[in-house]
């Protein structure tokens, strides 16, 4: 445990250290010792937990992987390795996150031990980050991402907003492109992500960085809804981010707003004027017409969302972009999500850690503090982190190092563990009450088949698991489809199309399941089976042993192979393959398996046996009989 505690890392017990703005605020409630009734799986008995428990043992107690527990801890801002001990209160939070109900050991045993809350601080508490304190929550600026079809004016809009609201007001301020910028509109701040497009938006989301609060969907009034507009809508909806439509190029003579409004309605985007809840603002990035209205609306939507953060706590942020710069070293643009990032803070960013040597804002100004929703470039990391990586302030270097190493391990393990679910797994999860919905991205060769499939899917019974087609479109399965599926834990269903090369790469690296069909009936059947939980498990072959033919005998018309089991086991009930000179020459079943004169159920390696193959007498000395079984591939 560190001797001197940094100011923003309170001891696990007792009141939090206060900062200036805390004065007068009521002290936070003491940690809860009482059992927390969590969203437990139906019928599951509460898990009895001791006052302190190792992370690994907690995973065992819940019968979940240790990665799940560590991930839950990370979500709570607590970096702990599997060998570290956490206290009951922390375990309760983990339980809540994972959906378990727990009771403390002494309650379960009806003991009258000392109050849990008075226990001395266990070891792992030293790295507990503070939570957002409800009493200290303050409004934060909304984070906006611009989406839409190519050439509809996304970049122009970002530039126009930046020019009118920054350069004009900041005397001498030179706008820096750092990946995000913040403007002020009628005294309210709005943060804009500088990389437009749903690919970047969803790629960040797939990495766990859902930083966007509002999606501005740019639709050119002269061109209307186009394929990428539809994709953008699906991506924003899948992320559950509210949409504001910026109907751009309104200055053009062939602008046709009414047509666009109708097209949007067809895509499930019903604007307020049509009785829906999506605001639409006519704008022109060229003439700047309507930009102020757009900002008014964005601020309004932000108000409805009640976006808040705790500026007093240790900062948590996300990397928006990062690169190596000569003379400056690794530079990372961080969007602070909550807390305040300060120069000199010890931080862990993804798998790297270091001290924030300097901070530069989107106007090139050196700053010492960055509040929530403020994008800022940080210098001082030894390595370039990845976009989407989480930044956390750590109490000391040792903790930062441990957290970075843990993240490295987690990623090494995570390659398998974090793989999005397959159709089979989704149903398994649904059965356990973890998933109530099967999400699919549907791509078909032509509009006609797409409509037919969509129509039939809608008619499938959805009693146990609901079906949610988060995106559908015509054409091959693209990288954007795969990233969307990865970010949304969806399965891709393709009909009469293929996976393009970049999409295949992303599918391989993310483990997204892509199912291709040539027959609509089979597609519907599989989805229905998944929904009903009858999806046949994938059958795989497992070789269980080999026997070498040492001599052959003839009994009537039957050839008996006198064999030596050279490895594994030969089972009477197994399938068998006859291999000659490395080439399989027969595939079938065992007709009989004998040890000396007796029938045997199985014969192990090192023992002799007599084998008759069912269906062939063509067996020769030197042949290999390979025994195998076909079994359901284990889930997960
Ligand atoms: P992006 O691909 O969506 O980022 O689109 P751009 O911002 O690059 O804009 C595409 C083209 O449309 C450029 O030639 C812009 O000058 C033009 N453009 C963008 N906004 C407007 C607008 O409001 N009015 C007109 N007339 N042209 C625009």
XYZ file of C-alpha atoms and ligand atoms in Angstrom:
664
model
C 0.000 0.000 0.000
C 1.418 3.410 -0.849
C 2.489 5.484 2.130
C 1.127 8.810 0.997
C -2.213 8.667 -0.703
C -2.683 10.988 -3.658
C -5.466 13.411 -3.035
C -7.998 11.866 -5.338
C -7.662 8.358 -4.017
C -9.581 8.154 -0.819
C -8.953 5.459 1.729
C -11.493 2.721 1.261
C -13.109 3.535 4.578
C -14.298 6.816 5.976
C -15.171 10.035 4.225
C -13.774 10.960 0.849
C -11.176 13.704 0.714
C -12.890 16.856 -0.353
C -11.929 19.390 -2.903
C -12.837 23.020 -2.929
C -16.202 22.616 -4.539
C -17.067 19.916 -2.045
C -17.519 22.400 0.744
C -20.969 22.252 2.162
C -21.801 19.070 0.283
C -23.101 16.274 2.498
C -20.621 13.489 3.164
C -21.151 10.450 0.992
C -22.945 7.517 2.580
C -20.733 4.881 4.203
C -20.093 1.715 2.230
C -23.026 -0.628 2.328
C -22.474 -3.751 4.335
C -25.924 -5.080 3.675
C -26.412 -7.661 0.966
C -27.284 -6.240 -2.392
C -30.134 -7.817 -4.256
C -28.846 -7.863 -7.776
C -30.342 -8.870 -11.089
C -29.791 -12.488 -10.251
C -30.579 -15.200 -12.766
C -33.994 -16.514 -11.967
C -33.987 -19.043 -9.175
C -30.287 -18.729 -8.447
C -29.481 -18.948 -4.766
C -27.519 -16.057 -3.266
C -23.793 -16.673 -3.161
C -22.293 -16.554 0.307
C -19.143 -14.477 0.433
C -16.544 -13.894 3.136
C -15.384 -10.445 4.195
C -12.438 -10.687 1.909
C -11.924 -12.816 -1.125
C -9.310 -13.261 -3.803
C -10.440 -12.190 -7.264
C -9.840 -15.679 -8.582
C -11.883 -17.249 -5.788
C -14.704 -14.806 -6.408
C -14.819 -15.976 -10.022
C -15.007 -19.543 -8.750
C -17.781 -18.647 -6.322
C -19.858 -17.221 -9.182
C -18.714 -19.901 -11.600
C -17.637 -17.297 -14.116
C -14.274 -16.709 -15.724
C -11.767 -14.634 -13.819
C -11.644 -12.362 -16.868
C -15.305 -11.502 -16.288
C -14.606 -10.541 -12.708
C -11.561 -8.467 -13.613
C -13.569 -6.780 -16.346
C -16.323 -5.945 -13.874
C -13.701 -4.506 -11.545
C -12.192 -2.473 -14.362
C -15.647 -1.125 -15.193
C -15.845 0.046 -11.620
C -12.449 1.666 -11.900
C -10.684 -0.975 -9.856
C -7.637 -2.594 -11.310
C -6.911 -5.860 -9.576
C -5.075 -8.978 -10.596
C -6.572 -12.381 -10.034
C -4.407 -12.915 -6.971
C -5.466 -9.754 -5.243
C -7.927 -9.682 -2.397
C -11.011 -7.514 -2.519
C -13.371 -6.785 0.301
C -17.000 -7.707 0.617
C -18.295 -4.293 -0.492
C -16.305 -4.484 -3.691
C -17.415 -8.067 -4.245
C -21.011 -6.881 -3.876
C -20.429 -4.351 -6.652
C -18.929 -7.038 -8.855
C -21.906 -9.263 -8.083
C -24.286 -6.499 -9.070
C -22.431 -5.964 -12.303
C -22.522 -9.672 -13.096
C -26.106 -10.136 -11.991
C -25.614 -12.236 -8.873
C -27.145 -11.949 -5.477
C -24.761 -12.273 -2.560
C -24.932 -12.389 1.196
C -22.100 -11.922 3.646
C -20.833 -15.062 5.287
C -21.790 -14.077 8.811
C -25.349 -13.222 7.804
C -25.620 -16.578 6.134
C -24.223 -18.283 9.211
C -26.153 -15.960 11.514
C -22.995 -14.970 13.237
C -22.631 -11.822 15.237
C -19.182 -10.823 14.123
C -17.871 -7.301 13.909
C -19.501 -5.002 11.357
C -18.043 -5.511 7.945
C -17.743 -1.794 7.504
C -15.275 -1.675 10.362
C -12.909 -4.192 8.854
C -9.423 -2.916 8.102
C -8.801 -2.070 4.497
C -7.794 -5.104 2.464
C -4.811 -4.997 0.171
C -6.456 -4.404 -3.184
C -8.338 -1.383 -1.944
C -5.258 0.705 -2.390
C -5.969 0.852 -6.069
C -9.653 1.580 -5.859
C -10.602 4.562 -7.932
C -13.245 6.819 -6.608
C -16.707 6.537 -8.068
C -18.660 9.360 -9.564
C -20.151 10.942 -6.503
C -23.823 11.784 -7.101
C -23.407 14.893 -4.960
C -20.637 16.151 -7.178
C -22.136 15.429 -10.581
C -22.044 18.407 -12.893
C -23.373 18.957 -16.377
C -20.897 18.019 -19.056
C -20.692 18.951 -22.724
C -22.313 16.552 -25.198
C -19.978 14.658 -27.515
C -21.184 14.749 -31.092
C -20.169 12.576 -34.033
C -21.058 13.431 -37.611
C -22.313 10.563 -39.762
C -23.683 10.295 -43.280
C -23.099 9.418 -46.913
C -19.907 10.396 -48.703
C -19.933 13.907 -50.186
C -23.005 14.959 -48.242
C -20.895 17.530 -46.423
C -19.750 15.935 -43.153
C -16.269 17.454 -43.287
C -17.628 20.788 -44.484
C -20.072 20.850 -41.591
C -17.344 20.055 -39.057
C -15.209 22.835 -40.547
C -18.080 25.306 -40.641
C -18.995 24.687 -37.008
C -15.377 24.997 -35.988
C -14.791 28.210 -37.957
C -17.877 30.025 -36.791
C -17.498 29.077 -33.196
C -13.818 28.944 -32.500
C -11.604 30.922 -34.822
C -13.821 33.957 -34.826
C -13.876 34.115 -31.058
C -10.401 33.043 -30.081
C -8.131 35.921 -30.859
C -5.007 34.466 -32.397
C -6.084 30.917 -31.633
C -4.891 28.586 -34.317
C -7.183 25.626 -34.689
C -5.329 22.368 -34.236
C -6.682 19.171 -35.660
C -6.297 16.847 -32.730
C -9.178 14.476 -33.468
C -11.864 16.345 -31.569
C -12.661 19.930 -30.763
C -14.863 21.859 -28.450
C -16.926 24.914 -29.275
C -19.030 27.210 -27.214
C -22.581 28.020 -28.182
C -24.542 30.500 -26.102
C -22.408 29.692 -23.106
C -22.734 25.949 -23.585
C -19.890 23.726 -24.685
C -20.257 21.097 -27.387
C -17.515 18.589 -28.257
C -17.229 17.410 -31.846
C -15.380 14.292 -32.888
C -13.335 15.375 -35.861
C -13.386 12.059 -37.718
C -16.745 11.808 -39.422
C -18.342 8.560 -40.567
C -19.866 5.517 -38.990
C -16.832 3.309 -39.586
C -14.707 5.195 -37.064
C -17.714 5.601 -34.777
C -18.412 1.870 -34.683
C -14.763 0.843 -34.630
C -14.416 2.850 -31.406
C -17.565 1.276 -30.080
C -16.270 -2.191 -30.924
C -13.288 -1.341 -28.757
C -15.602 -0.497 -25.911
C -15.329 3.270 -26.340
C -18.881 4.505 -26.712
C -18.013 8.137 -26.428
C -20.680 9.675 -28.640
C -23.751 11.197 -27.014
C -25.442 12.540 -30.124
C -25.116 11.516 -33.779
C -25.546 14.276 -36.330
C -26.755 12.587 -39.498
C -25.789 14.702 -42.472
C -28.075 14.189 -45.457
C -27.605 16.289 -48.588
C -30.926 17.857 -49.488
C -30.184 17.472 -53.200
C -29.142 13.833 -53.037
C -31.321 12.332 -50.325
C -30.941 9.103 -48.425
C -28.117 6.983 -49.856
C -26.645 3.584 -48.883
C -24.242 5.027 -46.338
C -27.028 7.143 -44.879
C -28.901 3.915 -44.209
C -25.786 2.332 -42.729
C -25.215 5.365 -40.543
C -28.798 5.159 -39.268
C -28.324 1.486 -38.375
C -25.024 2.198 -36.671
C -26.440 5.060 -34.605
C -29.485 3.029 -33.659
C -27.408 -0.006 -32.720
C -25.390 2.266 -30.450
C -28.619 3.698 -29.028
C -27.358 7.183 -29.712
C -30.004 9.818 -30.487
C -29.952 11.200 -34.014
C -30.197 14.825 -35.092
C -30.597 15.199 -38.849
C -28.620 18.010 -40.455
C -30.324 18.461 -43.819
C -27.333 19.929 -45.606
C -26.806 21.822 -48.869
C -30.098 23.581 -48.377
C -28.600 26.441 -50.410
C -28.649 24.366 -53.592
C -31.353 25.051 -56.129
C -32.202 21.371 -56.499
C -32.533 20.815 -52.761
C -35.698 18.829 -52.059
C -36.238 18.671 -48.286
C -39.674 17.053 -48.474
C -38.394 14.116 -50.484
C -35.586 13.543 -47.959
C -38.001 13.642 -45.033
C -40.088 10.924 -46.672
C -37.008 8.811 -47.397
C -35.891 9.119 -43.789
C -39.309 7.971 -42.592
C -38.937 4.892 -44.804
C -35.730 4.115 -42.941
C -37.391 4.361 -39.570
C -36.176 7.873 -38.839
C -39.346 9.800 -38.131
C -38.693 13.472 -37.750
C -40.530 15.649 -35.271
C -42.512 17.343 -38.021
C -43.927 13.917 -38.901
C -44.761 13.087 -35.300
C -41.493 11.346 -34.448
C -38.753 12.275 -32.036
C -35.882 13.015 -34.407
C -35.110 16.702 -34.863
C -34.257 17.835 -38.382
C -32.438 21.086 -39.025
C -31.971 22.471 -42.547
C -28.401 23.767 -42.844
C -25.796 24.789 -45.330
C -22.198 24.149 -44.481
C -21.336 26.464 -47.364
C -23.402 29.538 -46.440
C -23.443 28.681 -42.700
C -27.200 28.990 -42.759
C -28.902 27.046 -39.963
C -25.738 26.231 -38.005
C -26.864 28.135 -34.926
C -30.209 26.309 -35.059
C -28.372 22.998 -35.287
C -26.350 23.856 -32.189
C -29.522 24.951 -30.355
C -31.041 21.556 -31.081
C -27.907 19.674 -30.044
C -27.853 21.483 -26.715
C -31.538 20.691 -26.269
C -31.027 16.988 -26.957
C -28.087 17.035 -24.536
C -30.351 18.541 -21.882
C -32.874 15.780 -22.360
C -30.104 13.214 -21.960
C -29.018 14.900 -18.730
C -25.327 14.316 -19.369
C -23.338 14.531 -16.184
C -19.891 13.741 -14.866
C -17.984 14.163 -11.648
C -15.196 16.659 -12.276
C -13.697 16.059 -8.837
C -12.695 12.468 -9.266
C -9.627 10.920 -10.882
C -10.009 11.174 -14.630
C -11.206 8.456 -16.948
C -11.057 9.100 -20.666
C -10.711 7.497 -24.052
C -8.071 7.804 -26.709
C -9.633 9.483 -29.742
C -6.486 9.226 -31.803
C -2.786 8.747 -31.201
C 0.400 8.952 -33.170
C 4.148 9.319 -32.886
C 5.421 12.806 -33.560
C 9.053 13.687 -34.035
C 10.236 15.932 -31.247
C 7.156 15.258 -29.120
C 7.120 11.476 -28.910
C 3.876 9.555 -28.555
C 0.950 11.978 -28.651
C -2.540 10.857 -27.703
C -5.756 12.843 -27.924
C -7.827 12.003 -24.907
C -11.464 12.778 -24.466
C -11.997 13.052 -20.743
C -15.223 11.231 -19.876
C -15.365 11.974 -16.189
C -13.046 13.482 -13.633
C -10.399 16.057 -14.336
C -7.138 15.142 -15.975
C -4.224 17.141 -14.650
C -0.717 17.708 -15.840
C 1.570 15.444 -13.843
C -1.070 12.743 -13.371
C 0.178 9.196 -13.471
C -1.958 7.465 -16.073
C -2.498 4.047 -17.523
C -3.695 4.096 -21.121
C -4.607 0.696 -22.510
C -1.461 -1.357 -22.193
C 0.906 1.550 -21.638
C 1.428 3.898 -18.711
C 3.297 7.056 -17.869
C 3.043 10.544 -16.503
C 1.203 13.357 -18.294
C 4.133 15.614 -19.076
C 2.155 18.233 -20.963
C -1.374 18.830 -22.202
C -2.341 20.825 -25.265
C -5.902 21.705 -26.206
C -7.585 21.950 -29.613
C -6.367 25.509 -29.993
C -2.744 24.644 -29.426
C -2.788 26.106 -25.930
C -0.880 24.397 -23.156
C -3.235 23.649 -20.317
C -2.932 22.118 -16.875
C -6.402 20.685 -16.412
C -8.934 19.025 -18.694
C -12.495 18.661 -17.461
C -15.089 16.105 -18.603
C -15.823 16.110 -22.364
C -12.718 18.166 -23.031
C -10.490 16.780 -25.764
C -6.817 17.244 -25.043
C -3.525 16.036 -26.406
C -1.304 14.447 -23.817
C 2.444 13.983 -24.009
C 4.587 11.744 -21.875
C 3.478 8.220 -22.696
C 6.313 5.868 -23.606
C 4.290 4.161 -26.333
C 1.509 5.128 -28.733
C -1.807 3.781 -27.426
C -4.674 2.704 -29.666
C -7.792 4.663 -30.523
C -10.516 3.654 -28.101
C -8.116 2.714 -25.293
C -9.248 3.776 -21.868
C -7.183 6.261 -19.899
C -7.280 6.100 -16.135
C -5.400 8.091 -13.585
C -3.535 5.818 -11.223
C -2.473 6.609 -7.670
C 1.153 5.700 -8.316
C 3.483 4.273 -10.912
C 3.407 0.787 -9.461
C -0.357 0.631 -9.771
C -0.269 2.058 -13.271
C 2.284 -0.551 -14.285
C 0.249 -3.364 -12.766
C -2.900 -2.101 -14.471
C -1.170 -1.869 -17.847
C 0.214 -5.377 -17.458
C -3.179 -6.665 -16.442
C -4.682 -5.080 -19.532
C -2.006 -6.757 -21.635
C -2.885 -10.108 -20.120
C -6.571 -9.434 -20.505
C -6.116 -8.699 -24.186
C -4.035 -11.819 -24.689
C -6.790 -13.859 -23.055
C -9.505 -11.688 -24.489
C -8.793 -12.686 -28.060
C -10.939 -15.701 -27.332
C -12.882 -14.525 -24.324
C -14.268 -11.365 -25.867
C -15.243 -12.897 -29.134
C -18.750 -11.869 -30.071
C -21.306 -14.582 -29.624
C -22.210 -17.107 -32.278
C -25.768 -18.098 -33.015
C -25.447 -21.172 -30.768
C -23.930 -19.213 -27.918
C -26.540 -16.529 -28.149
C -29.222 -19.026 -27.540
C -27.262 -20.550 -24.679
C -27.072 -17.066 -23.191
C -30.753 -16.500 -23.804
C -31.535 -19.682 -21.923
C -29.538 -18.418 -18.979
C -31.480 -15.213 -19.152
C -28.451 -13.242 -20.283
C -29.742 -12.383 -23.743
C -33.290 -11.666 -24.637
C -32.509 -10.752 -28.162
C -30.805 -12.213 -31.176
C -29.173 -9.425 -33.139
C -28.389 -9.922 -36.780
C -26.916 -7.896 -39.598
C -28.615 -9.046 -42.783
C -27.067 -8.620 -46.209
C -28.579 -10.011 -49.408
C -27.681 -9.915 -53.081
C -30.679 -7.975 -54.317
C -33.466 -5.854 -52.857
C -36.072 -8.483 -53.726
C -34.487 -11.258 -51.682
C -33.705 -8.835 -48.875
C -37.359 -7.833 -48.629
C -38.482 -11.452 -48.801
C -36.106 -12.504 -46.030
C -36.960 -9.524 -43.852
C -40.640 -10.237 -44.280
C -40.241 -13.901 -43.370
C -37.977 -13.157 -40.418
C -40.579 -10.788 -39.017
C -43.085 -13.624 -39.010
C -40.908 -16.024 -37.006
C -42.181 -16.773 -33.522
C -40.136 -14.829 -31.029
C -41.351 -16.125 -27.693
C -38.080 -16.940 -26.049
C -35.675 -14.671 -27.845
C -36.574 -11.548 -29.789
C -35.067 -10.994 -33.202
C -33.500 -7.631 -33.893
C -32.234 -6.980 -37.407
C -29.901 -4.137 -36.498
C -28.953 -3.482 -40.082
C -29.933 -4.822 -43.458
C -28.707 -3.942 -46.881
C -28.023 -5.070 -50.400
C -24.576 -6.227 -51.507
C -21.617 -8.130 -50.135
C -20.801 -8.212 -46.459
C -18.468 -5.274 -45.856
C -16.013 -4.262 -43.181
C -18.546 -1.800 -41.850
C -21.095 -4.604 -41.410
C -18.571 -6.686 -39.508
C -17.526 -3.838 -37.212
C -21.167 -3.104 -36.514
C -21.770 -6.747 -35.668
C -18.668 -6.821 -33.473
C -19.698 -3.698 -31.601
C -23.258 -4.909 -31.166
C -22.623 -8.595 -30.489
C -24.565 -9.493 -33.588
C -24.314 -12.351 -36.052
C -24.050 -11.614 -39.763
C -26.416 -13.450 -42.055
C -25.568 -13.229 -45.736
C -27.715 -14.401 -48.612
C -26.277 -15.109 -52.051
C -23.342 -12.810 -51.461
C -19.800 -12.975 -50.235
C -17.529 -11.473 -47.685
C -15.132 -8.979 -49.213
C -11.454 -9.257 -48.263
C -11.286 -6.444 -45.669
C -14.498 -7.754 -44.121
C -13.019 -11.226 -43.850
C -9.939 -9.850 -42.111
C -12.057 -8.016 -39.551
C -14.332 -11.040 -39.111
C -11.290 -13.238 -38.458
C -9.760 -10.832 -35.998
C -12.961 -10.072 -34.109
C -14.459 -13.540 -34.312
C -17.766 -12.254 -35.649
C -19.810 -15.136 -36.993
C -20.746 -14.770 -40.643
C -23.305 -17.282 -41.895
C -23.803 -17.501 -45.632
C -26.817 -19.028 -47.286
C -27.898 -19.804 -50.808
C -31.357 -21.045 -49.899
C -33.769 -18.728 -48.110
C -35.481 -21.630 -46.410
C -32.230 -22.749 -44.767
C -31.500 -19.235 -43.591
C -34.925 -18.873 -42.033
C -34.695 -22.340 -40.567
C -31.392 -21.606 -38.839
C -32.567 -18.303 -37.454
C -35.765 -19.907 -36.266
C -33.845 -22.737 -34.636
C -31.655 -20.196 -32.908
C -34.734 -18.398 -31.707
C -36.295 -21.591 -30.490
C -33.085 -22.883 -29.047
C -33.007 -25.849 -31.323
C -30.003 -24.868 -33.295
C -28.094 -28.051 -33.967
C -24.680 -27.811 -32.422
C -21.855 -27.934 -34.902
C -20.589 -31.504 -35.183
C -16.874 -32.037 -35.240
C -14.747 -35.090 -35.703
C -12.365 -36.200 -33.002
C -9.760 -38.856 -33.663
C -9.494 -41.132 -30.637
C -6.832 -43.632 -31.625
C -4.879 -45.562 -34.236
C -4.218 -49.266 -34.722
C -1.672 -50.719 -37.076
C -2.549 -53.873 -39.030
C 0.167 -56.456 -38.253
C -1.374 -59.521 -39.923
C -4.620 -60.538 -41.586
C -6.794 -63.679 -41.229
C -9.698 -64.864 -43.257
C -12.821 -66.367 -41.732
C -15.217 -67.306 -44.489
C -15.601 -64.174 -46.563
C -14.526 -61.869 -43.746
C -11.040 -60.454 -43.317
C -9.944 -60.007 -39.746
C -7.167 -57.517 -39.145
C -4.776 -58.472 -36.381
C -3.786 -55.091 -35.006
C -1.680 -53.310 -32.423
C -3.223 -50.174 -30.970
C -0.406 -47.658 -31.397
C -2.000 -44.670 -29.743
C -5.186 -43.565 -28.034
C -7.984 -46.076 -27.869
C -10.036 -48.067 -30.355
C -13.718 -48.276 -29.444
C -16.213 -50.724 -30.776
C -18.766 -47.976 -31.272
C -16.397 -45.591 -33.042
C -16.225 -44.703 -36.687
C -13.187 -46.057 -38.476
C -11.099 -45.013 -41.401
C -8.614 -47.266 -43.153
C -5.447 -45.469 -44.158
C -2.989 -46.966 -46.616
C 0.247 -45.178 -47.397
C -1.161 -42.042 -45.782
C -4.279 -42.085 -47.924
C -7.739 -42.935 -46.560
C -9.087 -45.835 -48.591
C -12.191 -46.684 -46.597
C -14.451 -44.869 -44.161
C -17.115 -46.656 -42.162
C -17.698 -48.404 -38.885
C -16.115 -51.249 -36.933
C -17.898 -54.535 -37.574
C -16.291 -56.169 -34.559
C -13.547 -55.552 -32.042
C -12.009 -58.484 -30.182
C -9.346 -59.020 -27.518
C -8.201 -62.594 -28.097
C -11.499 -64.402 -28.585
C -13.715 -62.025 -26.658
C -15.675 -59.058 -27.853
C -14.215 -55.861 -26.433
C -15.808 -52.461 -25.938
C -12.480 -50.716 -26.221
C -8.807 -51.539 -26.527
C -6.086 -49.209 -25.339
C -2.718 -48.316 -26.781
C -0.065 -51.018 -26.513
C -2.547 -53.894 -26.742
C -3.350 -56.242 -29.573
C -6.809 -56.704 -30.978
C -8.728 -58.123 -33.884
C -10.749 -55.734 -35.998
C -13.327 -56.373 -38.676
C -14.353 -53.374 -40.689
C -17.998 -53.170 -41.583
C -18.134 -52.830 -45.351
C -14.713 -53.832 -46.585
C -12.437 -56.856 -46.586
C -9.655 -55.050 -48.357
C -7.312 -54.797 -45.394
C -3.554 -55.258 -45.735
C -0.599 -55.516 -43.399
C 0.814 -52.043 -42.717
C -2.560 -50.302 -43.003
C -3.599 -47.963 -40.233
C -7.082 -48.033 -38.764
C -7.988 -44.630 -37.417
C -10.849 -44.574 -34.933
C -12.833 -41.367 -34.556
C -16.039 -40.052 -33.073
C -18.331 -37.274 -34.226
C -19.401 -35.061 -31.415
C -21.040 -31.745 -30.764
C -18.525 -28.949 -30.566
C -18.437 -27.674 -27.044
C -19.991 -24.251 -26.674
C -17.946 -21.214 -25.780
P -18.093 14.482 -46.864
O -17.552 13.452 -47.794
O -19.422 14.107 -46.326
O -17.134 14.856 -45.767
O -18.373 15.792 -47.737
P -17.521 17.117 -47.896
O -17.625 17.963 -46.685
O -16.174 16.771 -48.387
O -18.355 17.845 -49.033
C -18.533 17.301 -50.323
C -18.765 18.388 -51.303
O -19.983 19.051 -51.032
C -17.696 19.468 -51.282
O -17.415 19.852 -52.605
C -18.318 20.612 -50.529
O -17.829 21.853 -50.907
C -19.774 20.458 -50.906
N -20.652 20.966 -49.855
C -20.618 20.614 -48.558
N -21.597 21.261 -47.894
C -22.236 22.025 -48.786
C -23.344 22.925 -48.716
O -23.942 23.157 -47.656
N -23.747 23.519 -49.862
C -23.136 23.285 -51.042
N -23.594 23.903 -52.091
N -22.095 22.457 -51.144
C -21.651 21.833 -50.044
